[in-house]
XYZ file of C-alpha atoms in Angstrom:
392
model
C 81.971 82.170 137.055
C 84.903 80.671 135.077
C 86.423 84.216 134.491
C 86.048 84.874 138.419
C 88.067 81.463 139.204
C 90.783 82.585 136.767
C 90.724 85.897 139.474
C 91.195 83.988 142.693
C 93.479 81.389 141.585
C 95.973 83.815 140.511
C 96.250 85.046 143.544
C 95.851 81.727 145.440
C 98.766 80.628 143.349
C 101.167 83.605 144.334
C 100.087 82.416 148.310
C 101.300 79.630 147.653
C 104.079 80.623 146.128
C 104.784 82.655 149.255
C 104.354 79.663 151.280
C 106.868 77.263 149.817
C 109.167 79.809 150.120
C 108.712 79.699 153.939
C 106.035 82.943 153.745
C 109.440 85.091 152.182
C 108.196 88.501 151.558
C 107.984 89.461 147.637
C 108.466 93.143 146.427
C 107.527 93.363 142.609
C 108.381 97.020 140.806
C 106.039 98.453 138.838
C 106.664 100.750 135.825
C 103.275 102.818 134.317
C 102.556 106.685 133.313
C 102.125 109.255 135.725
C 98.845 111.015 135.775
C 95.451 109.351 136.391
C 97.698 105.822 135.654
C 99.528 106.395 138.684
C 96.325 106.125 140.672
C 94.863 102.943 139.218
C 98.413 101.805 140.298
C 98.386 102.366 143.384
C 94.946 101.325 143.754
C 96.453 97.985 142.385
C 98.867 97.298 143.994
C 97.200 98.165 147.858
C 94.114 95.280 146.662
C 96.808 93.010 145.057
C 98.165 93.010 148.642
C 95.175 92.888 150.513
C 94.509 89.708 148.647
C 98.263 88.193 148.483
C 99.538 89.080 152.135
C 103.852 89.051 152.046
C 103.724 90.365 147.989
C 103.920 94.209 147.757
C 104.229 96.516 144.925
C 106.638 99.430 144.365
C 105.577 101.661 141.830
C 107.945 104.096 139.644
C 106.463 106.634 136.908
C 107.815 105.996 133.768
C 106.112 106.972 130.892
C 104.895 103.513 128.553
C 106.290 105.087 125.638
C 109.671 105.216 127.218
C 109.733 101.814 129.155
C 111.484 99.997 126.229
C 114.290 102.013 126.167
C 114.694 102.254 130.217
C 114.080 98.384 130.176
C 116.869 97.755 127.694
C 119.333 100.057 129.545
C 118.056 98.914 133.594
C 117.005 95.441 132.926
C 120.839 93.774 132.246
C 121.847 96.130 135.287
C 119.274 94.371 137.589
C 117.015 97.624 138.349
C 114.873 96.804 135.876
C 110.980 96.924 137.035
C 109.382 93.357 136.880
C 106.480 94.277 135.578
C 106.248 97.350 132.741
C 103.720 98.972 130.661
C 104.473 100.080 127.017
C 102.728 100.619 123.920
C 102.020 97.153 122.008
C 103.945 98.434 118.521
C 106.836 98.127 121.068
C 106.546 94.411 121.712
C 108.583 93.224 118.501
C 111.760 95.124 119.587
C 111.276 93.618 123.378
C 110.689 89.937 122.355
C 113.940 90.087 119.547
C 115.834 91.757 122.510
C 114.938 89.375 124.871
C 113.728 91.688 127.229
C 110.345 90.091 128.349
C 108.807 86.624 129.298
C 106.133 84.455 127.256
C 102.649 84.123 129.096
C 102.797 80.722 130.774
C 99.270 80.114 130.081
C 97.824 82.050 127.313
C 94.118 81.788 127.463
C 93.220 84.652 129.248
C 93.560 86.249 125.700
C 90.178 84.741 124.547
C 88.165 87.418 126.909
C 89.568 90.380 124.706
C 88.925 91.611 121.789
C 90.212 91.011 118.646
C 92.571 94.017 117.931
C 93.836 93.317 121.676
C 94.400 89.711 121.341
C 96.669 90.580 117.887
C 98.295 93.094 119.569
C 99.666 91.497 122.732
C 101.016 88.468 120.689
C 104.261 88.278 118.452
C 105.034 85.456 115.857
C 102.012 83.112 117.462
C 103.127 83.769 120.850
C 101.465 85.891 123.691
C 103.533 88.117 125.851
C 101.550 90.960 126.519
C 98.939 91.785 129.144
C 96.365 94.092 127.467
C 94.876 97.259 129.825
C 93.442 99.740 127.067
C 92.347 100.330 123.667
C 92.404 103.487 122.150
C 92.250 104.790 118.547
C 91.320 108.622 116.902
C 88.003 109.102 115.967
C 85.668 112.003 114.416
C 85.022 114.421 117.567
C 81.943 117.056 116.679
C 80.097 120.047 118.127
C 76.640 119.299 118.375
C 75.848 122.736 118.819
C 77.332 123.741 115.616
C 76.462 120.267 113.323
C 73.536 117.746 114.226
C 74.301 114.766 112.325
C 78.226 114.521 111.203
C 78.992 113.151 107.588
C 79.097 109.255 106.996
C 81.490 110.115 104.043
C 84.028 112.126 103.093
C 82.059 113.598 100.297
C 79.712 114.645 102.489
C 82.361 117.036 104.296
C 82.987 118.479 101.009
C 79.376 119.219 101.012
C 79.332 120.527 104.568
C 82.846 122.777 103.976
C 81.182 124.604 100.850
C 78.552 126.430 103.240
C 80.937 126.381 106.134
C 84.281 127.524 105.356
C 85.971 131.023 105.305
C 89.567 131.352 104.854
C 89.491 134.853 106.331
C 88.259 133.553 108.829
C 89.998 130.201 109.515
C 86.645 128.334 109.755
C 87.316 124.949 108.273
C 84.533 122.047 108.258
C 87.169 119.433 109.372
C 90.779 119.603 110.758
C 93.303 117.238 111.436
C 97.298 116.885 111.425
C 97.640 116.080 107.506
C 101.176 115.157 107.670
C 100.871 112.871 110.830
C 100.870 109.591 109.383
C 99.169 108.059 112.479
C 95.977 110.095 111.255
C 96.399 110.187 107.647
C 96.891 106.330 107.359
C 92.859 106.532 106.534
C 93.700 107.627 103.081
C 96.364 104.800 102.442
C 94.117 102.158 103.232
C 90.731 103.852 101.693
C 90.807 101.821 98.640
C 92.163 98.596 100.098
C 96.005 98.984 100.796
C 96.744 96.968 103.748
C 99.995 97.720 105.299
C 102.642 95.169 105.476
C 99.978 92.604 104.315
C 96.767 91.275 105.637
C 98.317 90.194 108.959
C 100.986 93.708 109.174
C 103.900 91.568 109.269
C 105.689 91.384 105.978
C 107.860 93.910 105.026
C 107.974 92.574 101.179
C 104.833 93.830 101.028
C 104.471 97.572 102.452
C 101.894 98.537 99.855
C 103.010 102.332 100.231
C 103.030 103.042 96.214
C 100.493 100.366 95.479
C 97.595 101.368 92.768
C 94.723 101.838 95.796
C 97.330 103.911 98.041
C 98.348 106.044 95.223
C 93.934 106.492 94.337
C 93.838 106.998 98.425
C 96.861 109.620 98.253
C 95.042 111.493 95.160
C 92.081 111.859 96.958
C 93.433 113.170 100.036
C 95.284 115.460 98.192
C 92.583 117.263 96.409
C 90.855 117.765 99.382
C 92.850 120.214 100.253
C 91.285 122.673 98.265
C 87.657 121.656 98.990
C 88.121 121.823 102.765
C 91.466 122.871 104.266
C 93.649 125.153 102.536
C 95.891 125.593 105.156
C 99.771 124.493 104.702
C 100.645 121.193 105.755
C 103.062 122.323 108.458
C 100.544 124.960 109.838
C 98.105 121.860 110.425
C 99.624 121.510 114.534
C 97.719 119.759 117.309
C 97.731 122.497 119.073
C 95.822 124.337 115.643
C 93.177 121.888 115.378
C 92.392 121.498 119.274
C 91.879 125.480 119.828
C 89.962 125.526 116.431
C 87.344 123.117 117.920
C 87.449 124.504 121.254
C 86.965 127.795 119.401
C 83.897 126.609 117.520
C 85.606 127.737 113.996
C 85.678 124.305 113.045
C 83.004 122.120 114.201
C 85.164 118.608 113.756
C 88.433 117.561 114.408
C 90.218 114.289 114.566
C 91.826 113.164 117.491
C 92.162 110.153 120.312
C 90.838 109.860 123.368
C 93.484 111.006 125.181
C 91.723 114.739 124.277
C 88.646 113.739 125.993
C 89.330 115.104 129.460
C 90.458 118.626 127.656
C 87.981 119.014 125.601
C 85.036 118.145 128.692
C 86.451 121.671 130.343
C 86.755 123.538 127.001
C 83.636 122.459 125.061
C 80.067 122.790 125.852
C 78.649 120.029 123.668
C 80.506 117.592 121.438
C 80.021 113.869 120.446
C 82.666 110.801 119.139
C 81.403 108.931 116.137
C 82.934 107.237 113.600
C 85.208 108.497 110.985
C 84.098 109.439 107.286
C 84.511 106.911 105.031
C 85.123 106.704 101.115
C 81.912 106.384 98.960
C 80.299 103.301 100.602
C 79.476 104.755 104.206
C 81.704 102.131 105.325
C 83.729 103.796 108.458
C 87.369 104.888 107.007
C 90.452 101.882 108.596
C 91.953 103.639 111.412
C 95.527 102.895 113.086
C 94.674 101.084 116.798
C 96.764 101.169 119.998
C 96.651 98.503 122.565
C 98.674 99.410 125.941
C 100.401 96.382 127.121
C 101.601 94.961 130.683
C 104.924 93.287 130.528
C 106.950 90.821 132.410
C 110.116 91.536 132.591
C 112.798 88.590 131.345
C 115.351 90.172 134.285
C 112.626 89.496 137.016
C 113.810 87.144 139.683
C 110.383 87.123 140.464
C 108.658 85.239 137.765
C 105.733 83.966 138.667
C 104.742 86.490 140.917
C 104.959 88.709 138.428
C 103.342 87.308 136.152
C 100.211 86.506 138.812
C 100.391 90.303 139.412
C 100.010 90.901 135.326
C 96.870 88.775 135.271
C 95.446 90.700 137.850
C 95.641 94.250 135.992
C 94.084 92.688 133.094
C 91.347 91.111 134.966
C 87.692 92.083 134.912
C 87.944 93.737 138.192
C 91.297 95.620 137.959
C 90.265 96.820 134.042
C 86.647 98.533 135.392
C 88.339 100.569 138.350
C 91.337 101.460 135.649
C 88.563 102.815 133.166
C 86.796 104.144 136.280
C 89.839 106.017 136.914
C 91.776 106.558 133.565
C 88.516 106.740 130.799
C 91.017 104.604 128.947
C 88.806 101.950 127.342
C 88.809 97.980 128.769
C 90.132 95.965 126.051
C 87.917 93.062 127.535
C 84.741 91.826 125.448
C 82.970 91.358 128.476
C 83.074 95.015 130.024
C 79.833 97.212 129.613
C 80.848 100.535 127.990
C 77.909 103.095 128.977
C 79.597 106.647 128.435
C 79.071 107.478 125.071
C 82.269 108.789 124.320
C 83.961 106.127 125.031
C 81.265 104.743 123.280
C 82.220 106.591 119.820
C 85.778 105.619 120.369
C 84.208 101.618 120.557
C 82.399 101.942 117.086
C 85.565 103.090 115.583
C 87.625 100.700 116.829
C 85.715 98.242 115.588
C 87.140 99.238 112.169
C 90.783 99.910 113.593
C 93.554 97.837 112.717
C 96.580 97.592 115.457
C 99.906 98.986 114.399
C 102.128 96.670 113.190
C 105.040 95.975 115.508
C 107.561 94.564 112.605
C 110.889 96.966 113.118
C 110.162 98.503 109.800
C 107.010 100.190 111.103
C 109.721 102.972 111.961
C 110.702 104.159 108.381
C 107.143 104.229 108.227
C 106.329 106.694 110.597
C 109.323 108.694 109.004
C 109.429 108.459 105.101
C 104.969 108.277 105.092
C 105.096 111.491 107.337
C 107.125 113.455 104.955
C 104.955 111.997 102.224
C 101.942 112.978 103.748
C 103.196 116.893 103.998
C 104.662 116.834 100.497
C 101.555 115.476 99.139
C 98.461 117.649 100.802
C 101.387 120.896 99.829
C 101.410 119.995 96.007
C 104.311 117.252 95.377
C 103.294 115.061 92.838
C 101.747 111.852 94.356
C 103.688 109.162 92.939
C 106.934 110.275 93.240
C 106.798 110.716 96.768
C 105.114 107.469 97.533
C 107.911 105.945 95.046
C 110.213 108.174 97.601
C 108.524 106.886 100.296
C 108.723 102.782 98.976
C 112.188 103.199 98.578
C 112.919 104.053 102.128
C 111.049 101.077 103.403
C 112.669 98.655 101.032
C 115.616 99.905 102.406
C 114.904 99.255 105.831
C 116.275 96.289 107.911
């Protein structure tokens, strides 16, 4: 009931809005992807109208990955949108820019999940809206392997009667240089990232004892189950080699799902492999963010319009619609592949949004690649350290 209030009295507070304003008509731009995104949009904005006569909602495609950069450029020049969606490793740049506005009243936040409710804040602060959770999970033919390994040493068991090099038929594949994917091995013997909280540069932990264990391991398993080159490993490698059937698992996001439905007959999500205690390896998490806009001259109403997106209602059609996941703890997941996505998640950490999580992404991809192709482990890691501690 309480969650259901929070619902109407956003949107009696933007009629009344409208009506000390002598009923002024509001138009609010919205920024979102293209694609199945573009529909829960403009489902959105026709009910956010129905219910808040005099506000309506223009919506422009841009892609969330590309919003910061528009928003810096089209916000100053007033043809900025007023509300935006971008990824939530984006928010540190937009709050130290001052390119979006504070929530006004934060507590919406408790009805999410953990990983969203870290994600949409920055230094103690909330300023993001969350509409989806998504992180890369084991994906497996069930026509090909019943019951996918808990742990990685059980792949290695499962690659010695399935592999055949002549054949490219590899167990397992994934993009071994991508450090999105490959961050599993970092933290598989504790290494945490930028700290416990992913937001101290002093302590990136990239040639740390348990990274440099976690980098060891991951190399060697290059022989055992993939002895393919690192740059050969492409997404577009791994997705035909499960949709081929010559290798029965892959590791990939969500975003694959709808692919992979017209491709492959019968396939599952489950949890990743984790490192000698069955424990589920520490996956990378991405939480997709609303934003208001600080160059709004609509404020409040766009902030009432945020709160609807992210509300119970609005978040069910969107993952009726998108098969993007509700970051909301009190939404009812039923399709088990979403499902799979869920239980891995639920050992997902969200990116961390300090500015230096951009020389990771650079110096940890090329140490990735190096290392699965034969470089000595510590050197690149030291390689890799040095880059970081570079960084501003």
């Amino acid at each position: 009931m309480k969650r259901s209030l929070g619902i109407c009295c956003a949107a009696v507070c933007a009629c009344a809005l409208l009506s000390s304003c002598g009923g002024k008509k509001v138009s609010l731009k919205m920024w979102e992807s293209d694609g199945p995104e573009r529909q829960f949009m403009e489902w959105a904005a026709a009910e956010y109208s129905k219910k808040n006569p005099g506000i309506t909602i223009e919506y422009e495609p841009v892609a969330a990955p590309d919003a910061r950069a528009k928003i810096e450029l089209d916000g100053p020049a007033g043809v900025g949108a007023d509300i935006f969606v971008a990824p939530h490793d984006h928010i540190g740049a937009l709050v130290a820019g001052g390119h979006v506005m504070a929530a006004t009243d934060p507590a919406f936040i408790g009805d999410f999940v953990d990983a969203a409710k870290t994600a949409a804040s920055y230094d103690g602060t909330v300023y993001g809206y969350p509409l989806s959770i998504e992180t890369y999970a084991l994906f497996y033919n069930k026509d090909i392997i019943k019951d996918p390994p808990k742990t990685w040493d059980e792949v290695v068991d499962y690659a010695k009667g399935w592999n055949d090099k002549n054949q490219n038929r590899y167990a397992l594949v994934w993009g071994v240089g991508n450090a999105y994917y490959s961050y599993i091995f970092m933290t598989a013997y504790g290494s945490q990232l930028f700290g416990p909280k992913g937001d101290d540069k002093n302590q990136h932990n990239i040639n740390s004892p348990s990274t440099i264990k976690g980098l060891k391991y991951f190399q060697d398993l290059r022989a055992k189950i993939l002895d393919v080159p690192s740059a050969d490993m492409t997404d577009d490698f791994c997705n035909s080699a499960f949709e081929q059937g010559t290798a029965p698992m892959v590791i990939t996001g969500p975003w694959k799902v709808n692919d992979f439905n017209k491709t492959v007959k019968n396939y599952g999500i489950t949890t990743l492999p984790g490192f000698g205690n069955g424990k589920p390896a520490t996956s990378f998490s991405g939480v997709r963010l609303a934003f208001v806009s600080a160059y709004t001259e609509h404020p409040k109403e766009a902030e009432a319009f945020a709160r609807f997106l992210m509300s119970k209602e609005a978040l069910s059609k969107r993952f009726e619609i998108t098969n993007q996941i509700p970051p909301r703890s009190d939404i009812e997941i039923s399709d088990p592949l979403s499902k799979g996505i869920l239980a891995q998640a639920a050992y997902a950490v969200p990116m961390p949004t300090i500015s230096q999580m951009g020389t990771y992404w650079s110096a940890m991809a090329s140490a990735y690649a190096g290392i699965w192709d034969g470089d000595d482990v510590e050197r690149d890691l030291d390689a890799a350290a040095a880059a970081m501690e570079a960084a501003k």
